[in-house]
Amino acid sequence: TVAVNGLVLNRNEHVATLGNIVIQFTQREFEIFDLLLINQNKVLPRNTIIEQIWGMEADVTSANLDSYIYLLRKKIKPLEQALTIKLVRGIGYKIEQVNDTAN
């Protein structure tokens, strides 16, 4: 189990919890989310993500990764007050904490 700013990530059950919000991930979604979270605020190039998740010999394209990121963004929408997955054009993706300046 890993905790980041109130978000608790259960690696055994592939679940993220923030307060009373519980999100269940598929294996692949969880691996991508976990990798981005471990490298929070760092931009991970697309090919690095693909190599880490699928392996160097995998026949996975950037379009495949984009599809997973799209599904992951939809799934973590309830967490958008806490964190978001950002695209860095021409490079890759990163998870950023959302600064709540309204309070």
JSON list of C-alpha atoms in Angstrom, two decimals:
[
{"chain": "A", "resi": 1, "resn": "THR", "atom": "CA", "xyz": [0.00, 0.00, 0.00]},
{"chain": "A", "resi": 2, "resn": "VAL", "atom": "CA", "xyz": [1.26, 3.47, -0.94]},
{"chain": "A", "resi": 3, "resn": "ALA", "atom": "CA", "xyz": [-0.13, 6.81, 0.27]},
{"chain": "A", "resi": 4, "resn": "VAL", "atom": "CA", "xyz": [0.34, 10.10, -1.59]},
{"chain": "A", "resi": 5, "resn": "ASN", "atom": "CA", "xyz": [-1.45, 13.25, -0.39]},
{"chain": "A", "resi": 6, "resn": "GLY", "atom": "CA", "xyz": [-4.43, 11.36, 0.97]},
{"chain": "A", "resi": 7, "resn": "LEU", "atom": "CA", "xyz": [-4.59, 9.00, -2.01]},
{"chain": "A", "resi": 8, "resn": "VAL", "atom": "CA", "xyz": [-4.06, 5.42, -0.89]},
{"chain": "A", "resi": 9, "resn": "LEU", "atom": "CA", "xyz": [-2.97, 2.96, -3.56]},
{"chain": "A", "resi": 10, "resn": "ASN", "atom": "CA", "xyz": [-3.48, -0.70, -2.73]},
{"chain": "A", "resi": 11, "resn": "ARG", "atom": "CA", "xyz": [-1.11, -2.63, -4.96]},
{"chain": "A", "resi": 12, "resn": "ASN", "atom": "CA", "xyz": [-2.54, -6.03, -4.01]},
{"chain": "A", "resi": 13, "resn": "GLU", "atom": "CA", "xyz": [-6.12, -5.19, -4.95]},
{"chain": "A", "resi": 14, "resn": "HIS", "atom": "CA", "xyz": [-5.42, -2.62, -7.73]},
{"chain": "A", "resi": 15, "resn": "VAL", "atom": "CA", "xyz": [-7.55, -0.03, -5.97]},
{"chain": "A", "resi": 16, "resn": "ALA", "atom": "CA", "xyz": [-7.05, 3.69, -5.32]},
{"chain": "A", "resi": 17, "resn": "THR", "atom": "CA", "xyz": [-8.90, 5.35, -2.44]},
{"chain": "A", "resi": 18, "resn": "LEU", "atom": "CA", "xyz": [-9.25, 9.04, -1.67]},
{"chain": "A", "resi": 19, "resn": "GLY", "atom": "CA", "xyz": [-11.58, 9.70, 1.23]},
{"chain": "A", "resi": 20, "resn": "ASN", "atom": "CA", "xyz": [-14.76, 7.79, 0.39]},
{"chain": "A", "resi": 21, "resn": "ILE", "atom": "CA", "xyz": [-13.90, 7.53, -3.34]},
{"chain": "A", "resi": 22, "resn": "VAL", "atom": "CA", "xyz": [-12.78, 4.04, -4.38]},
{"chain": "A", "resi": 23, "resn": "ILE", "atom": "CA", "xyz": [-11.52, 3.32, -7.88]},
{"chain": "A", "resi": 24, "resn": "GLN", "atom": "CA", "xyz": [-10.91, -0.22, -9.16]},
{"chain": "A", "resi": 25, "resn": "PHE", "atom": "CA", "xyz": [-8.37, -0.57, -11.98]},
{"chain": "A", "resi": 26, "resn": "THR", "atom": "CA", "xyz": [-7.67, -3.28, -14.52]},
{"chain": "A", "resi": 27, "resn": "GLN", "atom": "CA", "xyz": [-4.16, -4.74, -14.32]},
{"chain": "A", "resi": 28, "resn": "ARG", "atom": "CA", "xyz": [-2.79, -2.57, -17.15]},
{"chain": "A", "resi": 29, "resn": "GLU", "atom": "CA", "xyz": [-4.53, 0.61, -15.95]},
{"chain": "A", "resi": 30, "resn": "PHE", "atom": "CA", "xyz": [-3.12, 0.07, -12.50]},
{"chain": "A", "resi": 31, "resn": "GLU", "atom": "CA", "xyz": [0.42, -0.49, -13.80]},
{"chain": "A", "resi": 32, "resn": "ILE", "atom": "CA", "xyz": [0.29, 2.76, -15.80]},
{"chain": "A", "resi": 33, "resn": "PHE", "atom": "CA", "xyz": [-1.26, 4.74, -12.95]},
{"chain": "A", "resi": 34, "resn": "ASP", "atom": "CA", "xyz": [1.25, 3.34, -10.45]},
{"chain": "A", "resi": 35, "resn": "LEU", "atom": "CA", "xyz": [4.20, 4.15, -12.74]},
{"chain": "A", "resi": 36, "resn": "LEU", "atom": "CA", "xyz": [2.98, 7.72, -13.26]},
{"chain": "A", "resi": 37, "resn": "LEU", "atom": "CA", "xyz": [2.32, 8.16, -9.54]},
{"chain": "A", "resi": 38, "resn": "ILE", "atom": "CA", "xyz": [5.77, 6.87, -8.55]},
{"chain": "A", "resi": 39, "resn": "ASN", "atom": "CA", "xyz": [7.23, 9.44, -10.97]},
{"chain": "A", "resi": 40, "resn": "GLN", "atom": "CA", "xyz": [4.83, 12.19, -9.93]},
{"chain": "A", "resi": 41, "resn": "ASN", "atom": "CA", "xyz": [5.57, 15.60, -11.50]},
{"chain": "A", "resi": 42, "resn": "LYS", "atom": "CA", "xyz": [8.15, 14.03, -13.85]},
{"chain": "A", "resi": 43, "resn": "VAL", "atom": "CA", "xyz": [7.37, 13.73, -17.54]},
{"chain": "A", "resi": 44, "resn": "LEU", "atom": "CA", "xyz": [7.64, 10.12, -18.67]},
{"chain": "A", "resi": 45, "resn": "PRO", "atom": "CA", "xyz": [8.26, 9.72, -22.40]},
{"chain": "A", "resi": 46, "resn": "ARG", "atom": "CA", "xyz": [5.72, 7.51, -24.16]},
{"chain": "A", "resi": 47, "resn": "ASN", "atom": "CA", "xyz": [8.32, 4.91, -25.12]},
{"chain": "A", "resi": 48, "resn": "THR", "atom": "CA", "xyz": [9.54, 4.72, -21.50]},
{"chain": "A", "resi": 49, "resn": "ILE", "atom": "CA", "xyz": [5.99, 4.00, -20.32]},
{"chain": "A", "resi": 50, "resn": "ILE", "atom": "CA", "xyz": [5.50, 1.39, -23.05]},
{"chain": "A", "resi": 51, "resn": "GLU", "atom": "CA", "xyz": [8.82, -0.32, -22.23]},
{"chain": "A", "resi": 52, "resn": "GLN", "atom": "CA", "xyz": [8.12, -0.32, -18.47]},
{"chain": "A", "resi": 53, "resn": "ILE", "atom": "CA", "xyz": [4.56, -1.66, -18.80]},
{"chain": "A", "resi": 54, "resn": "TRP", "atom": "CA", "xyz": [4.62, -3.91, -21.86]},
{"chain": "A", "resi": 55, "resn": "GLY", "atom": "CA", "xyz": [8.35, -4.62, -22.30]},
{"chain": "A", "resi": 56, "resn": "MET", "atom": "CA", "xyz": [10.81, -3.73, -25.03]},
{"chain": "A", "resi": 57, "resn": "GLU", "atom": "CA", "xyz": [9.65, -6.44, -27.42]},
{"chain": "A", "resi": 58, "resn": "ALA", "atom": "CA", "xyz": [5.96, -5.55, -27.21]},
{"chain": "A", "resi": 59, "resn": "ASP", "atom": "CA", "xyz": [4.09, -4.51, -30.32]},
{"chain": "A", "resi": 60, "resn": "VAL", "atom": "CA", "xyz": [2.41, -1.56, -28.60]},
{"chain": "A", "resi": 61, "resn": "THR", "atom": "CA", "xyz": [2.08, 1.85, -30.25]},
{"chain": "A", "resi": 62, "resn": "SER", "atom": "CA", "xyz": [1.66, 5.35, -28.87]},
{"chain": "A", "resi": 63, "resn": "ALA", "atom": "CA", "xyz": [-1.98, 5.12, -29.97]},
{"chain": "A", "resi": 64, "resn": "ASN", "atom": "CA", "xyz": [-2.45, 2.09, -27.70]},
{"chain": "A", "resi": 65, "resn": "LEU", "atom": "CA", "xyz": [-0.95, 4.02, -24.80]},
{"chain": "A", "resi": 66, "resn": "ASP", "atom": "CA", "xyz": [-3.15, 7.03, -25.58]},
{"chain": "A", "resi": 67, "resn": "SER", "atom": "CA", "xyz": [-6.22, 4.78, -25.42]},
{"chain": "A", "resi": 68, "resn": "TYR", "atom": "CA", "xyz": [-5.21, 3.52, -21.98]},
{"chain": "A", "resi": 69, "resn": "ILE", "atom": "CA", "xyz": [-4.54, 7.07, -20.78]},
{"chain": "A", "resi": 70, "resn": "TYR", "atom": "CA", "xyz": [-7.99, 8.13, -22.06]},
{"chain": "A", "resi": 71, "resn": "LEU", "atom": "CA", "xyz": [-9.66, 5.30, -20.11]},
{"chain": "A", "resi": 72, "resn": "LEU", "atom": "CA", "xyz": [-7.53, 6.03, -17.06]},
{"chain": "A", "resi": 73, "resn": "ARG", "atom": "CA", "xyz": [-8.47, 9.72, -17.11]},
{"chain": "A", "resi": 74, "resn": "LYS", "atom": "CA", "xyz": [-12.16, 8.82, -17.26]},
{"chain": "A", "resi": 75, "resn": "LYS", "atom": "CA", "xyz": [-11.72, 6.38, -14.39]},
{"chain": "A", "resi": 76, "resn": "ILE", "atom": "CA", "xyz": [-9.84, 8.83, -12.12]},
{"chain": "A", "resi": 77, "resn": "LYS", "atom": "CA", "xyz": [-12.18, 11.75, -12.86]},
{"chain": "A", "resi": 78, "resn": "PRO", "atom": "CA", "xyz": [-13.50, 11.63, -9.25]},
{"chain": "A", "resi": 79, "resn": "LEU", "atom": "CA", "xyz": [-9.91, 12.31, -8.11]},
{"chain": "A", "resi": 80, "resn": "GLU", "atom": "CA", "xyz": [-9.48, 15.42, -10.26]},
{"chain": "A", "resi": 81, "resn": "GLN", "atom": "CA", "xyz": [-9.53, 17.72, -7.22]},
{"chain": "A", "resi": 82, "resn": "ALA", "atom": "CA", "xyz": [-6.35, 15.95, -6.05]},
{"chain": "A", "resi": 83, "resn": "LEU", "atom": "CA", "xyz": [-4.43, 14.96, -9.18]},
{"chain": "A", "resi": 84, "resn": "THR", "atom": "CA", "xyz": [-4.56, 14.90, -12.94]},
{"chain": "A", "resi": 85, "resn": "ILE", "atom": "CA", "xyz": [-2.77, 13.19, -15.82]},
{"chain": "A", "resi": 86, "resn": "LYS", "atom": "CA", "xyz": [-1.19, 15.78, -18.10]},
{"chain": "A", "resi": 87, "resn": "LEU", "atom": "CA", "xyz": [-0.02, 15.35, -21.68]},
{"chain": "A", "resi": 88, "resn": "VAL", "atom": "CA", "xyz": [3.28, 17.02, -22.45]},
{"chain": "A", "resi": 89, "resn": "ARG", "atom": "CA", "xyz": [3.10, 17.39, -26.23]},
{"chain": "A", "resi": 90, "resn": "GLY", "atom": "CA", "xyz": [5.76, 15.59, -28.16]},
{"chain": "A", "resi": 91, "resn": "ILE", "atom": "CA", "xyz": [7.15, 13.91, -25.04]},
{"chain": "A", "resi": 92, "resn": "GLY", "atom": "CA", "xyz": [4.75, 11.92, -22.87]},
{"chain": "A", "resi": 93, "resn": "TYR", "atom": "CA", "xyz": [2.65, 12.04, -19.72]},
{"chain": "A", "resi": 94, "resn": "LYS", "atom": "CA", "xyz": [2.88, 12.99, -16.06]},
{"chain": "A", "resi": 95, "resn": "ILE", "atom": "CA", "xyz": [0.70, 13.04, -12.99]},
{"chain": "A", "resi": 96, "resn": "GLU", "atom": "CA", "xyz": [0.42, 16.40, -11.27]},
{"chain": "A", "resi": 97, "resn": "GLN", "atom": "CA", "xyz": [-1.10, 17.34, -7.97]},
{"chain": "A", "resi": 98, "resn": "VAL", "atom": "CA", "xyz": [-3.85, 19.90, -8.27]},
{"chain": "A", "resi": 99, "resn": "ASN", "atom": "CA", "xyz": [-3.26, 22.88, -6.03]},
{"chain": "A", "resi": 100, "resn": "ASP", "atom": "CA", "xyz": [-6.53, 23.87, -4.41]},
{"chain": "A", "resi": 101, "resn": "THR", "atom": "CA", "xyz": [-6.16, 27.64, -4.16]},
{"chain": "A", "resi": 102, "resn": "ALA", "atom": "CA", "xyz": [-9.91, 28.22, -3.64]},
{"chain": "A", "resi": 103, "resn": "ASN", "atom": "CA", "xyz": [-9.65, 27.54, 0.11]}
]
